[in-house]
Coordinates of N, CA, C and O in Angstrom, one line a residue:
M1296 N -1.0 19.3 21.0 CA -0.5 19.8 19.8 C 0.3 19.3 18.9 O -0.1 18.9 17.9
Q1297 N 1.9 18.7 19.6 CA 2.7 18.2 18.8 C 2.1 16.6 18.1 O 2.5 16.4 17.1
Y1298 N 1.3 16.0 18.7 CA 0.7 14.5 18.3 C -0.2 15.1 17.5 O -0.2 14.2 16.4
A1299 N -0.6 16.1 17.4 CA -1.7 16.3 16.3 C -1.0 16.4 15.0 O -1.3 16.1 13.7
L1300 N 0.3 17.5 15.1 CA 1.0 17.8 14.1 C 1.6 16.7 13.4 O 1.8 16.5 12.3
I1301 N 2.1 15.7 14.0 CA 2.4 14.3 13.2 C 1.4 13.3 12.7 O 1.9 13.3 11.5
L1302 N 0.6 13.7 13.3 CA -0.6 12.7 12.7 C -1.3 13.4 11.4 O -1.4 12.7 10.4
I1303 N -1.3 15.0 11.5 CA -1.7 15.8 10.0 C -0.2 15.5 9.1 O -0.9 15.0 8.0
A1304 N 1.0 16.0 9.6 CA 2.1 15.2 8.8 C 2.2 14.3 8.1 O 2.3 14.0 6.9
A1305 N 1.8 13.1 8.9 CA 1.4 11.5 8.2 C 0.3 11.4 7.1 O 0.3 10.7 6.0
Y1306 N -0.6 11.8 7.4 CA -2.0 12.2 6.4 C -1.3 12.9 5.3 O -1.6 12.2 4.2
L1307 N -1.0 14.1 5.3 CA -0.3 14.8 3.9 C 0.5 14.2 3.7 O 0.5 14.1 2.0
L1308 N 1.6 13.3 3.9 CA 2.5 12.3 3.8 C 2.0 11.5 2.4 O 2.4 11.2 1.7
G1309 N 1.1 10.7 3.1 CA 0.1 9.7 2.6 C -0.7 10.0 1.5 O -0.7 9.4 0.4
S1310 N -0.9 11.2 1.5 CA -1.8 11.9 0.5 C -0.7 12.4 -0.8 O -1.5 12.5 -1.6
I1311 N 0.3 12.2 -1.1 CA 0.9 12.5 -1.8 C 0.7 11.7 -2.8 O 1.2 10.2 -2.7
P1312 N 0.1 12.2 -3.9 CA -0.2 11.1 -5.6 C 1.0 10.7 -6.1 O 0.7 11.3 -7.3
S1313 N 1.4 10.0 -5.5 CA 2.7 9.3 -6.7 C 2.7 9.1 -8.0 O 3.3 9.7 -8.8
G1314 N 1.4 8.3 -8.0 CA 1.0 7.9 -9.9 C 0.5 9.4 -10.7 O 1.0 9.1 -11.7
L1315 N 0.0 10.0 -9.8 CA -0.8 11.2 -10.5 C 0.4 12.1 -10.9 O 0.6 12.5 -12.1
I1316 N 1.6 12.3 -9.9 CA 2.4 13.3 -10.2 C 3.7 12.5 -11.1 O 4.0 13.1 -12.2
V1317 N 4.2 11.3 -11.2 CA 4.8 10.8 -12.2 C 4.1 10.5 -13.4 O 4.6 11.0 -14.6
G1318 N 2.9 10.1 -13.3 CA 2.1 10.2 -14.5 C 2.1 11.7 -15.2 O 2.2 11.9 -16.5
K1319 N 1.8 12.5 -14.6 CA 1.6 13.8 -15.6 C 2.9 14.6 -15.8 O 3.4 15.2 -16.8
L1320 N 4.2 14.7 -14.9 CA 5.2 14.8 -14.8 C 6.5 14.5 -15.9 O 6.4 15.4 -16.9
F1321 N 6.1 13.5 -16.0 CA 6.8 12.5 -17.1 C 6.5 12.1 -18.2 O 7.1 11.3 -19.1
Y1322 N 4.7 11.7 -18.2 CA 4.3 11.2 -19.2 C 2.9 11.7 -20.3 O 2.5 11.3 -20.8
G1323 N 3.0 13.1 -19.5 CA 1.9 14.2 -19.9 C 0.4 13.0 -19.5 O -0.7 13.5 -20.1
K1324 N 0.4 12.4 -18.4 CA -1.0 11.4 -18.4 C -1.6 11.7 -17.3 O -1.0 11.5 -16.1
D1325 N -2.9 11.3 -16.8 CA -3.2 11.6 -15.8 C -4.0 10.4 -15.9 O -5.0 9.7 -16.3
I1326 N -3.3 9.1 -14.9 CA -3.4 7.8 -14.8 C -4.6 7.5 -14.3 O -5.5 6.7 -14.3
R1327 N -5.5 8.6 -13.5 CA -6.8 8.0 -13.2 C -7.8 8.0 -14.3 O -8.9 7.6 -14.4
Q1328 N -7.3 8.5 -15.4 CA -8.3 8.6 -16.8 C -7.7 7.1 -17.7 O -8.6 7.0 -18.8
H1329 N -6.9 6.3 -16.9 CA -6.5 5.0 -18.1 C -6.6 3.8 -17.1 O -7.0 4.0 -15.7
G1330 N -6.7 2.7 -17.5 CA -6.4 1.5 -17.0 C -7.8 1.6 -16.0 O -9.0 1.5 -16.2
S1331 N -7.6 1.1 -14.5 CA -8.5 1.0 -13.4 C -8.5 2.3 -13.0 O -9.9 2.4 -12.2
G1332 N -8.1 3.2 -13.5 CA -8.1 4.7 -12.8 C -8.0 5.0 -11.6 O -7.7 6.0 -10.8
N1333 N -6.9 3.8 -10.8 CA -6.4 4.0 -9.9 C -5.1 4.5 -9.8 O -4.6 4.5 -10.9
L1334 N -4.9 5.4 -8.6 CA -3.7 5.9 -8.3 C -2.2 5.2 -8.2 O -1.2 5.8 -7.7
G1335 N -2.5 3.5 -7.6 CA -1.7 3.1 -7.3 C -0.6 2.5 -8.1 O -0.8 2.6 -9.7
G1336 N 0.6 1.6 -8.0 CA 1.5 1.2 -8.6 C 0.9 0.1 -9.8 O 1.4 0.0 -10.8
T1337 N -0.1 -0.5 -9.1 CA -0.5 -1.7 -10.4 C -1.1 -1.0 -11.5 O -0.3 -1.2 -12.6
N1338 N -1.9 0.2 -11.4 CA -2.4 0.8 -12.5 C -1.2 1.6 -13.2 O -1.1 2.0 -14.4
T1339 N -0.3 2.1 -12.9 CA 0.6 2.8 -13.0 C 1.9 1.7 -13.8 O 2.4 2.4 -15.2
F1340 N 1.8 0.6 -13.5 CA 2.9 -0.5 -14.3 C 2.3 -0.8 -15.7 O 2.6 -0.5 -16.8
R1341 N 0.8 -0.7 -15.5 CA -0.1 -1.3 -16.7 C -0.5 -0.1 -17.8 O -0.2 -0.3 -18.8
T1342 N -0.4 1.1 -16.9 CA -0.6 2.3 -18.3 C 0.7 3.2 -18.4 O 0.6 3.6 -19.8
L1343 N 1.8 3.2 -17.5 CA 3.0 3.6 -18.1 C 4.2 3.0 -18.3 O 5.3 3.6 -19.0
G1344 N 4.1 1.8 -17.8 CA 5.4 0.7 -17.9 C 5.9 0.7 -16.7 O 5.8 1.2 -15.6
I1345 N 7.2 -0.1 -17.2 CA 7.7 -1.0 -15.7 C 8.6 0.4 -15.0 O 8.8 0.3 -13.6
K1346 N 9.3 1.2 -15.7 CA 10.0 2.2 -14.8 C 9.1 3.0 -14.0 O 9.5 3.6 -12.9
A1347 N 8.0 3.6 -14.7 CA 6.8 4.5 -13.9 C 6.3 3.6 -12.9 O 6.3 4.0 -11.5
G1348 N 5.9 2.4 -12.6 CA 5.5 1.1 -11.8 C 6.2 1.3 -10.7 O 5.9 1.2 -9.6
I1349 N 7.5 0.8 -11.0 CA 8.7 0.7 -10.0 C 8.6 2.0 -9.0 O 8.8 2.1 -8.0
A1350 N 9.1 3.0 -9.7 CA 9.3 4.5 -9.1 C 7.9 4.8 -8.3 O 8.3 4.9 -7.2
V1351 N 6.5 4.8 -8.9 CA 5.8 4.7 -8.0 C 5.2 4.0 -6.7 O 4.9 4.2 -5.6
T1352 N 5.7 2.9 -7.0 CA 5.4 1.7 -6.1 C 6.4 1.9 -4.6 O 6.4 2.0 -3.6
L1353 N 8.1 2.4 -4.9 CA 8.7 2.6 -4.2 C 8.5 4.0 -3.3 O 8.6 4.1 -2.1
A1354 N 8.0 4.7 -4.2 CA 7.4 6.3 -3.3 C 6.2 5.9 -2.4 O 6.3 6.3 -1.3
D1355 N 5.4 5.0 -2.9 CA 4.2 4.9 -1.9 C 4.6 3.8 -1.1 O 4.3 4.1 0.3
I1356 N 5.9 3.2 -0.8 CA 6.1 2.2 0.2 C 7.1 2.9 1.0 O 6.9 3.2 2.5
L1357 N 7.7 3.9 0.5 CA 8.5 4.8 1.6 C 7.5 6.1 2.2 O 8.0 6.4 3.3
K1358 N 6.4 6.3 1.7 CA 5.5 7.2 2.4 C 4.9 6.4 3.7 O 5.0 6.9 5.1
G1359 N 4.6 5.2 3.3 CA 4.4 4.5 4.8 C 5.7 4.5 6.0 O 5.7 4.4 7.0
T1360 N 6.7 3.9 5.5 CA 8.0 3.9 6.3 C 8.6 5.2 7.1 O 8.6 5.1 7.9
L1361 N 8.6 6.3 6.0 CA 8.4 7.7 6.5 C 7.8 7.8 7.7 O 7.9 8.1 8.6
A1362 N 6.5 7.6 7.6 CA 5.2 8.1 8.6 C 5.8 7.4 9.8 O 5.3 8.0 10.9
V1363 N 5.9 6.1 9.9 CA 6.3 5.3 11.0 C 7.6 5.7 11.8 O 7.7 5.7 12.9
Y1364 N 8.2 6.7 11.0 CA 9.4 7.1 11.8 C 9.3 8.6 12.0 O 10.0 9.1 12.7
L1365 N 8.3 9.1 12.1 CA 7.9 10.6 12.4 C 8.3 10.9 13.6 O 8.4 11.8 14.2
P1366 N 7.3 10.0 14.5 CA 7.5 9.9 16.1 C 9.0 10.2 16.0 O 9.7 10.7 17.6
V1367 N 9.9 9.2 16.0 CA 11.3 9.1 16.0 C 12.1 10.4 15.9 O 12.8 10.9 16.4
I1368 N 11.7 10.5 14.6 CA 12.6 11.8 14.1 C 12.2 13.1 14.9 O 13.1 13.8 15.3
F1369 N 11.1 13.4 15.4 CA 10.5 14.3 16.4 C 10.5 14.0 17.6 O 10.3 14.9 18.4
G1370 N 11.3 13.1 18.2 CA 11.1 12.8 19.4 C 10.2 12.6 20.4 O 9.9 13.1 21.5
L1371 N 9.0 12.2 19.8 CA 7.7 12.0 20.6 C 7.3 10.7 21.1 O 7.9 9.5 20.2
E1372 N 7.0 10.7 22.0 CA 6.5 9.6 22.7 C 5.0 8.9 21.8 O 3.9 9.2 22.5
M1373 N 5.5 8.4 20.9 CA 3.9 8.1 19.9 C 4.2 6.4 19.5 O 5.2 6.6 19.1
H1374 N 3.3 5.7 19.7 CA 3.1 4.6 18.9 C 3.3 4.4 17.5 O 2.8 5.4 16.8
Q1375 N 4.6 4.3 16.9 CA 5.0 4.6 15.7 C 4.0 3.6 14.8 O 3.9 4.1 13.2
L1376 N 3.2 3.0 14.8 CA 2.1 2.3 14.0 C 1.1 3.1 13.4 O 0.5 3.2 13.0
L1377 N 0.5 4.3 14.9 CA -0.4 5.5 14.5 C -0.4 6.1 13.2 O -1.3 5.9 12.3
P1378 N 1.0 7.0 13.1 CA 1.2 7.9 11.9 C 1.2 7.0 10.9 O 1.1 7.5 9.9
G1379 N 1.9 5.7 10.8 CA 2.0 4.7 9.7 C 0.2 4.6 9.0 O 0.0 4.5 7.8
I1380 N -0.5 4.1 10.2 CA -1.6 3.9 9.6 C -3.1 5.1 9.1 O -3.4 5.3 8.1
I1381 N -2.4 6.1 9.8 CA -2.8 7.6 8.7 C -2.3 7.8 7.9 O -2.9 8.3 6.7
A1382 N -0.9 7.6 7.3 CA -0.7 7.6 6.1 C -1.2 6.9 5.1 O -1.7 7.3 4.1
V1383 N -1.7 5.5 5.5 CA -2.3 4.8 4.8 C -3.7 5.4 4.3 O -4.5 5.3 3.2
I1384 N -4.3 5.7 5.4 CA -5.7 6.5 5.3 C -5.2 8.1 4.1 O -6.3 8.2 3.1
G1385 N -4.3 8.6 4.5 CA -3.8 9.7 3.4 C -3.9 9.0 1.9 O -4.1 9.6 1.2
H1386 N -3.3 7.7 1.7 CA -3.0 7.4 0.5 C -4.5 7.0 0.1 O -4.2 7.2 -1.3
M1387 N -5.0 6.4 0.4 CA -6.5 5.8 0.2 C -7.8 7.1 -0.2 O -8.3 6.9 -0.9
F1388 N -7.1 8.3 0.5 CA -8.3 9.4 0.7 C -7.5 10.6 0.4 O -7.6 11.4 1.5
P1389 N -6.6 10.6 -0.4 CA -5.7 11.9 -0.5 C -6.4 13.1 -0.7 O -7.0 13.2 -1.8
I1390 N -6.2 14.3 0.1 CA -6.5 15.5 -0.3 C -5.9 16.0 -1.2 O -6.8 16.9 -1.8
F1391 N -4.5 16.0 -1.7 CA -4.1 16.2 -3.2 C -4.9 15.8 -4.3 O -4.5 16.3 -5.3
A1392 N -5.6 14.6 -4.4 CA -6.4 14.2 -5.4 C -7.3 14.1 -5.4 O -8.0 12.5 -5.7
G1393 N -8.6 15.0 -5.0 CA -9.8 14.2 -4.5 C -10.3 13.3 -3.6 O -11.3 13.0 -4.2
F1394 N -9.4 13.0 -3.1 CA -10.1 12.0 -2.1 C -9.8 10.6 -3.0 O -10.7 9.5 -2.3
R1395 N -9.4 10.3 -4.4 CA -9.3 9.4 -4.9 C -7.7 8.9 -5.0 O -7.4 9.2 -5.9
G1396 N -7.8 7.9 -4.0 CA -6.2 7.3 -4.0 C -6.0 6.0 -4.5 O -6.9 5.2 -5.3
G1397 N -5.1 5.2 -3.8 CA -4.8 3.8 -4.3 C -5.4 2.8 -3.3 O -6.1 2.9 -2.6
K1398 N -4.9 1.8 -3.4 CA -5.4 0.8 -2.8 C -5.1 0.2 -1.5 O -5.1 -0.9 -0.7
A1399 N -4.0 0.7 -1.3 CA -3.0 0.7 0.4 C -2.1 -0.3 0.4 O -1.6 -0.8 1.3
V1400 N -1.6 -0.9 -0.6 CA -1.0 -2.2 -0.7 C 0.4 -1.6 -0.4 O 1.1 -2.2 0.5
A1401 N 1.0 -1.0 -1.1 CA 2.6 -0.4 -0.9 C 2.6 -0.1 0.4 O 3.7 -0.1 1.0
T1402 N 1.6 1.3 0.4 CA 1.9 2.1 1.7 C 1.9 1.3 2.9 O 2.7 1.3 4.2
S1403 N 0.7 0.5 3.0 CA 0.7 -0.5 4.0 C 2.2 -1.8 4.5 O 2.7 -1.8 5.3
G1404 N 3.0 -1.7 3.0 CA 4.1 -2.6 3.0 C 5.4 -1.6 3.7 O 6.0 -2.1 4.1
G1405 N 5.1 -0.1 3.3 CA 6.2 0.4 4.1 C 6.0 0.7 5.4 O 7.1 1.0 5.9
I1406 N 4.7 0.8 6.3 CA 4.5 0.4 7.4 C 5.2 -0.4 7.9 O 6.0 -0.4 8.8
L1407 N 5.4 -1.8 7.2 CA 6.1 -3.2 8.0 C 7.1 -2.8 7.4 O 8.2 -3.6 8.2
L1408 N 7.9 -2.2 6.6 CA 9.3 -1.8 6.5 C 10.0 -1.5 7.4 O 11.0 -1.5 7.8
G1409 N 9.3 -0.4 7.9 CA 9.9 0.7 8.8 C 9.8 0.0 10.3 O 10.6 0.2 11.2
Y1410 N 8.7 -0.8 10.5 CA 8.2 -1.4 11.8 C 8.9 -2.7 12.1 O 9.1 -3.1 13.2
A1411 N 8.8 -3.7 11.2 CA 8.9 -5.0 11.7 C 9.8 -5.3 10.2 O 8.7 -6.3 9.3
P1412 N 10.6 -5.3 9.4 CA 11.5 -5.3 8.3 C 11.5 -7.0 8.0 O 11.6 -6.9 6.9
L1413 N 11.6 -8.0 8.5 CA 11.7 -9.1 8.6 C 10.1 -10.0 7.8 O 10.0 -10.2 7.3
L1414 N 9.5 -9.1 8.6 CA 8.0 -9.1 8.5 C 7.6 -9.0 6.5 O 7.1 -9.5 6.1
F1415 N 8.0 -7.7 6.6 CA 7.8 -7.1 5.4 C 8.6 -8.1 4.2 O 8.0 -8.2 2.9
L1416 N 9.6 -8.1 4.6 CA 10.6 -9.2 3.4 C 9.9 -10.6 3.2 O 9.8 -10.7 2.2
L1417 N 9.2 -10.9 4.3 CA 8.5 -12.4 4.2 C 7.3 -12.3 3.3 O 6.9 -12.8 2.3
V1418 N 6.7 -11.1 3.5 CA 5.3 -10.5 2.8 C 5.7 -10.8 1.3 O 4.7 -10.8 0.4
V1419 N 6.5 -9.5 1.1 CA 6.9 -9.7 -0.4 C 7.3 -10.7 -1.0 O 7.2 -11.1 -2.2
L1420 N 8.0 -11.7 -0.2 CA 8.3 -13.1 -0.8 C 6.8 -13.8 -1.1 O 6.8 -14.7 -2.2
V1421 N 6.1 -13.7 0.0 CA 4.5 -14.4 -0.5 C 3.7 -14.0 -1.7 O 3.3 -14.4 -2.1
F1422 N 3.9 -12.2 -1.6 CA 3.5 -12.0 -2.5 C 3.7 -12.5 -4.1 O 3.0 -12.9 -4.9
F1423 N 5.3 -12.4 -4.1 CA 5.8 -12.7 -5.7 C 5.6 -14.4 -5.5 O 5.3 -14.6 -7.0
L1424 N 5.7 -15.2 -4.7 CA 5.3 -16.4 -5.0 C 3.8 -16.9 -5.6 O 3.6 -17.3 -6.3
S1425 N 3.0 -15.8 -4.9 CA 1.5 -16.1 -5.0 C 1.3 -15.4 -6.5 O 0.6 -16.0 -7.1
L1426 N 1.9 -14.4 -6.8 CA 1.8 -13.8 -8.5 C 2.3 -14.6 -9.3 O 1.8 -14.8 -10.5
K1427 N 3.6 -15.4 -9.0 CA 4.3 -16.7 -10.0 C 3.0 -17.6 -10.1 O 2.9 -18.0 -11.4
I1428 N 2.2 -17.7 -9.1 CA 1.2 -18.8 -9.2 C -0.3 -18.6 -9.9 O -0.4 -19.3 -10.8
S1429 N -0.7 -17.5 -9.4 CA -1.8 -16.9 -9.8 C -2.1 -16.1 -10.9 O -2.6 -15.9 -11.8
K1430 N -0.7 -15.0 -11.4 CA -0.6 -14.0 -12.2 C -1.2 -13.1 -12.1 O -1.6 -12.2 -12.7
Y1431 N -2.7 -12.7 -10.7 CA -3.2 -12.1 -10.4 C -2.2 -11.0 -9.2 O -2.4 -11.3 -8.2
V1432 N -2.1 -9.8 -9.4 CA -1.7 -8.8 -8.5 C -2.7 -8.7 -7.5 O -2.1 -9.1 -6.1
S1433 N -4.0 -8.6 -7.6 CA -4.9 -8.0 -6.4 C -5.0 -9.4 -5.4 O -4.9 -9.3 -4.5
L1434 N -5.6 -10.3 -6.0 CA -5.1 -11.7 -5.2 C -4.1 -12.0 -4.6 O -3.9 -12.4 -3.5
S1435 N -2.7 -11.5 -5.3 CA -1.7 -12.1 -4.5 C -1.4 -10.8 -3.0 O -0.9 -11.4 -2.6
S1436 N -1.9 -9.9 -3.4 CA -1.5 -8.6 -2.7 C -2.5 -9.2 -1.4 O -1.8 -8.9 -0.4
M1437 N -3.9 -9.7 -1.7 CA -4.8 -10.0 -0.6 C -4.0 -11.5 0.2 O -4.1 -11.5 1.5
I1438 N -3.3 -12.1 -0.4 CA -2.7 -13.4 0.1 C -1.9 -12.9 0.9 O -1.5 -13.8 2.1
A1439 N -0.5 -12.2 0.4 CA 0.1 -11.7 1.2 C 0.0 -10.8 2.4 O 0.4 -11.2 3.4
G1440 N -1.5 -10.0 2.3 CA -1.9 -9.5 3.5 C -2.3 -10.8 4.7 O -2.3 -10.2 5.6
V1441 N -3.0 -11.3 4.3 CA -3.7 -12.8 5.2 C -2.3 -13.2 5.9 O -2.3 -13.6 7.2
F1442 N -1.6 -13.5 5.1 CA -0.3 -14.1 5.7 C 0.4 -13.2 6.6 O 1.0 -13.8 7.6
A1443 N 0.6 -11.7 6.2 CA 0.8 -11.2 7.3 C 0.2 -11.0 8.5 O 1.0 -11.4 9.8
V1444 N -1.0 -11.3 8.8 CA -1.9 -11.3 9.9 C -1.5 -12.2 10.6 O -1.0 -12.3 11.9
I1445 N -1.3 -13.7 9.8 CA -1.0 -15.2 10.3 C 0.2 -15.0 11.3 O 0.7 -15.4 12.6
Y1446 N 1.0 -14.4 10.3 CA 2.6 -14.0 10.9 C 2.6 -13.2 12.3 O 3.6 -13.2 13.2
S1447 N 2.0 -12.2 12.0 CA 2.2 -10.9 13.2 C 1.3 -11.8 14.5 O 1.8 -11.3 15.8
L1448 N 0.4 -12.6 14.5 CA -0.1 -13.3 15.5 C 1.0 -14.1 16.4 O 0.9 -14.1 17.7
F1449 N 2.1 -14.7 15.6 CA 2.9 -15.5 16.5 C 4.1 -14.4 17.0 O 4.9 -14.3 17.9
L1450 N 3.9 -12.9 16.6 CA 5.3 -12.6 17.2 C 4.6 -11.2 18.4 O 5.2 -10.8 19.3
K1451 N 3.0 -11.4 18.7 CA 2.6 -11.5 20.1 C 3.0 -9.7 20.3 O 2.8 -9.4 21.5
D1452 N 3.2 -9.0 19.2 CA 2.8 -7.4 19.7 C 1.5 -7.1 19.0 O 1.0 -6.8 18.1
L1453 N 0.8 -6.8 20.4 CA -0.9 -6.4 19.9 C -1.2 -5.6 19.0 O -2.0 -5.3 18.2
P1454 N -0.3 -4.0 18.9 CA -0.5 -2.8 18.0 C -0.3 -3.4 16.8 O -1.2 -3.0 15.8
L1455 N 0.9 -4.3 16.4 CA 1.0 -4.6 15.1 C 0.1 -5.7 14.3 O -0.5 -5.3 13.6
I1456 N -0.7 -6.4 15.5 CA -1.6 -7.4 15.3 C -3.0 -6.6 14.6 O -3.4 -7.1 14.0
I1457 N -3.3 -5.6 15.5 CA -4.4 -4.6 15.3 C -4.2 -3.8 14.1 O -4.9 -3.7 13.1
V1458 N -3.2 -3.3 13.9 CA -2.8 -2.5 12.9 C -2.6 -3.3 11.3 O -3.5 -3.0 10.5
V1459 N -2.1 -4.3 11.4 CA -1.7 -5.4 10.1 C -3.3 -5.9 10.0 O -3.9 -5.7 8.6
T1460 N -4.0 -6.4 11.1 CA -5.6 -6.8 10.6 C -6.4 -5.6 9.7 O -6.9 -5.8 9.0
S1461 N -6.2 -4.4 10.4 CA -7.0 -3.4 9.9 C -6.5 -2.8 8.3 O -7.4 -2.9 7.4
L1462 N -5.2 -3.2 8.1 CA -4.8 -2.9 7.0 C -5.5 -3.7 5.8 O -5.5 -3.8 4.7
V1463 N -5.3 -4.9 6.3 CA -5.8 -5.8 5.6 C -7.2 -6.2 4.7 O -7.7 -6.3 3.9
L1464 N -8.0 -5.5 6.2 CA -9.2 -5.4 5.9 C -9.4 -4.1 4.7 O -10.5 -4.4 4.0
F1465 N -8.3 -2.8 5.1 CA -8.5 -2.3 4.1 C -8.6 -2.8 2.5 O -8.9 -2.5 1.7
V1466 N -7.4 -3.3 2.5 CA -6.9 -3.9 0.9 C -7.9 -4.8 0.1 O -8.3 -4.3 -0.6
I1467 N -8.4 -5.6 1.3 CA -9.7 -6.4 0.8 C -10.8 -5.8 0.5 O -11.4 -6.0 -0.6
I1468 N -11.2 -5.0 1.1 CA -12.5 -4.2 0.8 C -12.1 -3.7 -0.5 O -13.2 -2.9 -1.7
R1469 N -10.8 -2.4 -0.5 CA -10.8 -2.2 -1.6 C -10.1 -2.6 -3.1 O -10.5 -2.3 -4.2
H1470 N -10.5 -4.1 -2.9 CA -9.8 -4.9 -3.9 C -11.4 -6.0 -4.4 O -11.3 -6.6 -4.8
K1471 N -12.6 -5.3 -3.6 CA -13.8 -6.1 -3.8 C -13.8 -5.9 -5.4 O -14.4 -7.1 -5.7
A1472 N -13.9 -5.3 -6.3 CA -14.4 -5.1 -7.6 C -13.4 -6.2 -8.1 O -13.9 -6.7 -9.2
N1473 N -12.0 -6.3 -7.7 CA -10.7 -7.4 -8.3 C -11.6 -8.7 -8.3 O -11.4 -9.4 -9.0
L1474 N -12.0 -8.9 -6.7 CA -12.5 -10.1 -6.4 C -13.7 -10.6 -7.6 O -13.5 -11.8 -7.8
S1475 N -14.6 -9.8 -8.2 CA -15.4 -10.1 -8.8 C -15.1 -10.4 -10.1 O -15.5 -11.1 -10.7
R1476 N -14.1 -9.5 -10.6 CA -13.1 -10.0 -11.9 C -12.6 -11.3 -11.9 O -12.7 -11.7 -13.1
I1477 N -12.0 -11.3 -11.0 CA -11.4 -12.9 -10.5 C -12.3 -14.1 -11.2 O -12.3 -14.7 -11.8
R1478 N -13.5 -13.8 -10.3 CA -14.6 -14.7 -10.5 C -15.3 -15.0 -11.7 O -15.4 -16.1 -12.0
N1479 N -15.4 -13.6 -12.3 CA -15.6 -13.8 -13.8 C -14.5 -13.9 -14.9 O -14.7 -13.8 -15.9
K1480 N -13.3 -13.8 -14.3 CA -12.4 -14.5 -15.3 C -12.2 -13.6 -16.2 O -11.8 -13.4 -17.2
T1481 N -12.4 -11.8 -15.7 CA -12.4 -10.8 -16.5 C -10.9 -9.8 -15.8 O -10.8 -8.8 -16.5
E1482 N -10.7 -10.5 -15.0 CA -9.4 -9.6 -14.2 C -8.0 -9.7 -15.1 O -7.5 -10.9 -15.3
P1483 N -7.4 -8.8 -15.5 CA -6.0 -8.7 -16.0 C -4.9 -9.6 -15.4 O -4.8 -9.3 -14.4
K1484 N -4.0 -10.1 -16.4 CA -3.2 -11.1 -15.6 C -1.7 -10.3 -15.7 O -1.7 -9.7 -17.1
V1485 N -0.9 -10.5 -14.9 CA 0.4 -10.5 -15.4 C 1.3 -11.3 -16.5 O 0.8 -12.4 -16.1
K1486 N 2.0 -10.6 -17.1 CA 2.7 -11.6 -18.0 C 4.5 -11.7 -17.9 O 4.9 -12.5 -18.4
W1487 N 4.8 -10.8 -17.1 CA 5.8 -10.8 -16.9 C 6.6 -11.5 -15.9 O 8.1 -11.8 -15.9
I1488 N 6.0 -12.8 -15.1 CA 6.7 -13.4 -14.2 C 6.2 -14.7 -14.5 O 4.8 -15.1 -14.9

C-alpha cells in the first residue's frame, strides 16, 4: 500500500502545472492559449518572459528531484528512479491541467539532478552548448538527451540506462512537431544566447 501511495504522490507532484500556476497567478494569462500552447518552461519564456521562464523551469526540475527522493523521505525500499519516471508522466499528462502538460525535459533533468548530479551538470552543459550553436531549444533538448543515454551506458547502471533511454524517447516523441518545424525552417530560434 505504501508503494502505491508513493507512486500516486509522484504522479500528483509531476502533475502540478507550474506554467499554468505562474501564468494565471502573476500574469493573468493561461499560457496554453499562447505560443505553442505547451505548459513547459520554453513556452513560458516565450509567453511570459525570463523571470517566469526561470521560475517554471526550476519548479519543473524540482518536481523530478523531489519525486526521486520520495522513497528516501518515507524510508521505503523502492528504486528512486521509479517515482521519478512516474512524476514525468504526471508532468506530461497532468490531472490538474486536463492531461495536457509539458514535454518532460525539465522534470527529466530533475530526476538526473536527484539521482546522478554529475550527469545532470553534463547534460545542462551539452544543452547550452548545443543551444549556443543551433539556437533551437527543442533540438538542444534532444541532443542533450542523446548525450545522457550515451553517458549513462558508461556508468553501467542498468536502471539508469533504461530510465534515461525511456525519458529521451518521451522527449523526442513530444518534440515531433518541433522536428517538422526545424526541417521547414519555421521553428522559433532563441536570441539571447
